[in-house]
Coordinates of C-alpha atoms in Angstrom, one line a residue:
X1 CA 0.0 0.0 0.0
X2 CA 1.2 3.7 -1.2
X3 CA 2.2 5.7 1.9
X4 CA -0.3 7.9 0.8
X5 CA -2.8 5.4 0.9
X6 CA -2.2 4.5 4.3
X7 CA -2.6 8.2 5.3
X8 CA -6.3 8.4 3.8
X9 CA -7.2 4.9 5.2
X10 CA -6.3 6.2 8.5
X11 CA -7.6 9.1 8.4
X12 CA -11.2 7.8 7.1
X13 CA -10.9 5.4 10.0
X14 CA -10.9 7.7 12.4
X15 CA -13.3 9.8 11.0
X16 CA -15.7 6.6 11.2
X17 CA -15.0 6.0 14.6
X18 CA -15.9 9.1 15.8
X19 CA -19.4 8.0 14.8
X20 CA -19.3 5.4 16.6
X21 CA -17.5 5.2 19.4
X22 CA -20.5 6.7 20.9
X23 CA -21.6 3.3 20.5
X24 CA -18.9 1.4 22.9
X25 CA -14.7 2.4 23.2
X26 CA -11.5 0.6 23.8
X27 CA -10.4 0.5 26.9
X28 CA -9.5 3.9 28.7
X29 CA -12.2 5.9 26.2
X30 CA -15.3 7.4 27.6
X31 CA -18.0 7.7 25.1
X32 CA -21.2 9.9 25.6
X33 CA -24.4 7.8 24.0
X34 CA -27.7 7.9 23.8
X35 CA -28.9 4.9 24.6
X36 CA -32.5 2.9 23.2
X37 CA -33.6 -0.6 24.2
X38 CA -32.6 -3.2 22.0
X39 CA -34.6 -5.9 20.8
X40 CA -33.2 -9.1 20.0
X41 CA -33.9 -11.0 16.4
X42 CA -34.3 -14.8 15.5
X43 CA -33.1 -15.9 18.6
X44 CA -30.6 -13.6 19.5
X45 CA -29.9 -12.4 22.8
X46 CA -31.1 -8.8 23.5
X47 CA -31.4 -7.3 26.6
X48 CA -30.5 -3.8 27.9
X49 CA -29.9 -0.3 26.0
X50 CA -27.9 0.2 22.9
X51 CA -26.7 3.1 21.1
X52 CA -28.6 3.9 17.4
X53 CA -28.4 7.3 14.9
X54 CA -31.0 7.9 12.7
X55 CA -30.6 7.1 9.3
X56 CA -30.7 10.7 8.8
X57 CA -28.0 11.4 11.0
X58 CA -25.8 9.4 9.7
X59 CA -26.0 9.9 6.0
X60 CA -29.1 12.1 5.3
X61 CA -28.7 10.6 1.2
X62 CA -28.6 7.3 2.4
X63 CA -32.0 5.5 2.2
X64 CA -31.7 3.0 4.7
X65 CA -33.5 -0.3 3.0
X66 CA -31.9 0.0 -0.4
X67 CA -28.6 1.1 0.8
X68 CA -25.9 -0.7 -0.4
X69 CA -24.3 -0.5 2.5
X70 CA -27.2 -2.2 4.2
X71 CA -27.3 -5.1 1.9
X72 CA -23.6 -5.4 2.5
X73 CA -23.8 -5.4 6.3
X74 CA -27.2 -7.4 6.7
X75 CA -25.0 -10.2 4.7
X76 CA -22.9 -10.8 7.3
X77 CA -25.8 -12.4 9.3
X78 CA -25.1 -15.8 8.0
X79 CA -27.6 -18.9 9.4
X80 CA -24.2 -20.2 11.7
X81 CA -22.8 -16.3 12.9
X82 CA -22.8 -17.0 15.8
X83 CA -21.3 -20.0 16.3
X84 CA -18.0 -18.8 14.2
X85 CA -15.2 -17.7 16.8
X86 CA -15.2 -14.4 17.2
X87 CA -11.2 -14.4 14.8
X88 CA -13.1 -16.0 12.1
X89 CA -16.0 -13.5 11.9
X90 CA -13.9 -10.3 12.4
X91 CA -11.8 -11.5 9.8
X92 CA -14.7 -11.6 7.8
X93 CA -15.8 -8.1 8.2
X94 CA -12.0 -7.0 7.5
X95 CA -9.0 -9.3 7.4
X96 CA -6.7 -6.0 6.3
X97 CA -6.4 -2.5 7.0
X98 CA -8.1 -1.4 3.8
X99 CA -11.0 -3.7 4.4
X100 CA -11.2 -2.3 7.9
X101 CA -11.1 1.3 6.4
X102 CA -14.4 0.0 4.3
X103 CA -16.2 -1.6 6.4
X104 CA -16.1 1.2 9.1
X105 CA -17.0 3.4 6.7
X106 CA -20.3 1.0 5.8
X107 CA -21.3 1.0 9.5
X108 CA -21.1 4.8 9.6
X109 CA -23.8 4.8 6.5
X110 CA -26.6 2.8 8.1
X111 CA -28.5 2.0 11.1
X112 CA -31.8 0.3 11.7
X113 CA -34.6 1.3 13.4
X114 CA -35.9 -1.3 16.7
X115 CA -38.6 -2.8 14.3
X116 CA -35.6 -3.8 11.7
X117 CA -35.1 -7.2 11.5
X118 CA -31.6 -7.0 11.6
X119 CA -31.6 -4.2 14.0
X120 CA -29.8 -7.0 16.9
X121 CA -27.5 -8.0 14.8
X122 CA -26.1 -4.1 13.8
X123 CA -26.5 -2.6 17.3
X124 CA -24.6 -5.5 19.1
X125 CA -22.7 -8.2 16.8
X126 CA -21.4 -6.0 14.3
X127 CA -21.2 -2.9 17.3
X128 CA -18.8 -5.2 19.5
X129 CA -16.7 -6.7 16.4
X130 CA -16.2 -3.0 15.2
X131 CA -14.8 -1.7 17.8
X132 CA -12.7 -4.7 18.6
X133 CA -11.3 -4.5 15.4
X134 CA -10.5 -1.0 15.5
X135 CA -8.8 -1.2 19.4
X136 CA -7.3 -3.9 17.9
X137 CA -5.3 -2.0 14.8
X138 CA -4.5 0.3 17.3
X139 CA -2.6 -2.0 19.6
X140 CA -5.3 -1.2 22.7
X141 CA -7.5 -3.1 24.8
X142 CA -11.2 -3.9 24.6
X143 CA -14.0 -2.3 26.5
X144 CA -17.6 -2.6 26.6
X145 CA -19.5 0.7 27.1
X146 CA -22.9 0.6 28.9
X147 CA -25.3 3.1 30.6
X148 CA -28.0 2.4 32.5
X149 CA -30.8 4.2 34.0
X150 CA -33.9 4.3 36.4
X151 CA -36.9 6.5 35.7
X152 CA -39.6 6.9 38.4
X153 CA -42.6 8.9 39.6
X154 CA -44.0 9.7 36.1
X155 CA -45.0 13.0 35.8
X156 CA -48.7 14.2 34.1
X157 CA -46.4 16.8 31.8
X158 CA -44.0 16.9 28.7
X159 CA -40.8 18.6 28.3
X160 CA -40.2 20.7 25.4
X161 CA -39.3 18.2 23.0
X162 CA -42.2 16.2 23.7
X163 CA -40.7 13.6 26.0
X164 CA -42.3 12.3 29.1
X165 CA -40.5 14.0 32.2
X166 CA -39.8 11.9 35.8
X167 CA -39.5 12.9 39.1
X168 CA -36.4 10.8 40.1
X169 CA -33.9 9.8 37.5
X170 CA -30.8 8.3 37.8
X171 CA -28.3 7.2 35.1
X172 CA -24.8 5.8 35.6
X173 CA -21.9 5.0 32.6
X174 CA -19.1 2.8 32.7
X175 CA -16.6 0.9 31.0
X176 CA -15.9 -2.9 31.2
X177 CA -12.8 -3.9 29.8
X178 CA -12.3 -7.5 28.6
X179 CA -10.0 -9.8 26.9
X180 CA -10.7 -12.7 24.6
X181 CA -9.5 -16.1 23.1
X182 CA -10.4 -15.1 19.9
X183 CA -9.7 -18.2 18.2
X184 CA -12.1 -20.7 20.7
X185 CA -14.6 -17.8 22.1
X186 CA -17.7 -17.9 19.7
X187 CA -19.5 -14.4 18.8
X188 CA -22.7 -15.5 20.4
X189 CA -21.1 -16.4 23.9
X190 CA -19.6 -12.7 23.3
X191 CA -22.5 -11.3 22.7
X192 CA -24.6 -13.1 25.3
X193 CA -21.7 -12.3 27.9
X194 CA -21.4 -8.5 27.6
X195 CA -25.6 -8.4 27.3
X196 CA -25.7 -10.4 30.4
X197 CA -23.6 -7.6 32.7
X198 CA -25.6 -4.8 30.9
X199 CA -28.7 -6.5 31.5
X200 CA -27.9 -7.5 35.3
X201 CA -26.6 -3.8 35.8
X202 CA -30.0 -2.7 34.6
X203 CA -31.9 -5.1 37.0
X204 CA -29.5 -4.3 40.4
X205 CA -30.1 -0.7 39.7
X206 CA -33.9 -1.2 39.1
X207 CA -34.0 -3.2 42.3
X208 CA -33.2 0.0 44.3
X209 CA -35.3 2.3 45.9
X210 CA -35.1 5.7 45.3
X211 CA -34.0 6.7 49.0
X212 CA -31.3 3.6 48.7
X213 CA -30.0 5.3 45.4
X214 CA -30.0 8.6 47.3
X215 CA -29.1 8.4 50.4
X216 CA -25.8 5.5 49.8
X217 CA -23.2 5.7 47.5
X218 CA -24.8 4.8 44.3
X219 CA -21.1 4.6 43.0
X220 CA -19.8 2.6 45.4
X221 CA -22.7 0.1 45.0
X222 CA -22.6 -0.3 41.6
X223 CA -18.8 -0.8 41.1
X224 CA -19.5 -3.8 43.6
X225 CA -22.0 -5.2 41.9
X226 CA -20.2 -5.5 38.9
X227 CA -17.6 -6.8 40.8
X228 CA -19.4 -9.5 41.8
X229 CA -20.5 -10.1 38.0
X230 CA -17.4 -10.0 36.3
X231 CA -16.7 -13.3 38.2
X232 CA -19.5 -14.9 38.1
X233 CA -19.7 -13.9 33.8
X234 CA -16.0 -14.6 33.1
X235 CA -15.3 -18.0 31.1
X236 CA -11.9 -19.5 30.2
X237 CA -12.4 -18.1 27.1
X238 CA -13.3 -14.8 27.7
X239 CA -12.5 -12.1 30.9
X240 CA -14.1 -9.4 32.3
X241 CA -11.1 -7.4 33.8
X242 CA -12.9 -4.4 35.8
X243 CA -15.6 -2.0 35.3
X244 CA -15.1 1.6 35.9
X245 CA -18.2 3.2 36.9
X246 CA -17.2 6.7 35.9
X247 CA -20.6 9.1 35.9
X248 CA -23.2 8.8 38.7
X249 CA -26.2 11.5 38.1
X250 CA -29.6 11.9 40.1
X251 CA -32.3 14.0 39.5
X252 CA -35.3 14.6 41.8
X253 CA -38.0 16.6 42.6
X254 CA -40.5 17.4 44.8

């Protein structure tokens, strides 16, 4: 490859991942998301919030059911995905630095919407193997970004975008870095795993009252919680090595 070549690639790459890293970072990044439920399709796991753009926000000339890009991406959901190890698929998606420059630049073009049929398989398969693949050519770690939330006390207004508006609210981010046998970990016990702690985070924080959110250290209870899970979730094949917990908010009213 030209050196000049290698310049643009790089350059396009990181372009791309500024899209979406809001969608999960290697380890040491903090991205901001949004987050959405996700729900799972044809048997996938899907539990917990994701990240998703519009299709407008991504690429407002990019119709997001006759995209080429779309076609290209949605082709990757083969009948046996998930049972390929998670070095075989990857190397699917982009087994050089070109192909990597490509197919971030494909993920960057499309999204699907919650009713999408392949919206489980863009917004975690193809979310964790991107960003794998990009830590990866960049010599850094994993991590799995996840925020969770608990709304209560639903009040009889909107705010003025239209959305419904709580009288508690609490939200927490953090980062989970991991390693992985690449070669013998499958994508669907990937998947599954890093689901599994975002789901359970979801549930422990849920299980909390408002005055035991606000009165301990919501902090300090979460990081032990996922403590507790990334032993109980770590196989041979794959480790969860911490979580940081690294943005607590509450909001409450009266």
């Amino acid at each position: 490859m030209k050196k000049s070549t290698v310049k643009k690639g790089l350059i396009i790459i990181f372009a791309v991942f500024l899209t979406f890293s809001a969608l999960t970072g290697c380890a040491g990044r903090k991205p901001m998301p949004e987050q959405n439920n996700v729900a799972g399709q044809n048997g996938e796991l899907a539990v917990g919030q994701t990240t998703t753009l519009t299709t407008e926000e991504l690429s407002p000339s990019v119709s997001l059911q006759n995209s080429a890009a779309y076609e290209k991406l949605a082709a990757y959901k083969t009948g046996d995905y998930s049972r390929q190890s998670v070095a075989e698929f990857n190397a699917t998606l982009a087994a050089t630095p070109d192909e990597l420059t490509e197919f971030l630049t494909l993920y960057a073009d499309v999204t699907a919407s919650p009713e999408d049929e392949n919206y489980g398989f863009f917004s975690t398969t193809l979310r964790f193997s991107s960003n794998e693949m990009y830590c990866e050519s960049r010599g850094e770690g994993f991590a799995f970004f996840t925020n969770i939330e608990k709304k209560s006390r639903l009040c009889n207004y909107l705010d003025e975008y239209g959305d419904p508006v709580y009288g508690f609210y609490c939200t927490a981010e953090m980062n989970v870095g991991y390693a992985i046998n690449g070669e013998k970990l499958t994508v669907g016990e990937r998947d599954a795993i890093l689901l599994t702690f975002q789901e359970e985070m979801q549930n422990y924080l849920d299980s909390l009252s408002e005055t035991e959110i606000t009165d301990g250290d919501i902090k300090t209870m979460l990081t032990d919680k996922s403590a507790e899970l990334i032993n109980s979730l770590s196989t041979d094949n794959m480790k969860l090595l911490s979580c940081e917990v690294y943005l607590c908010d509450i909001i409450t009213s009266a």
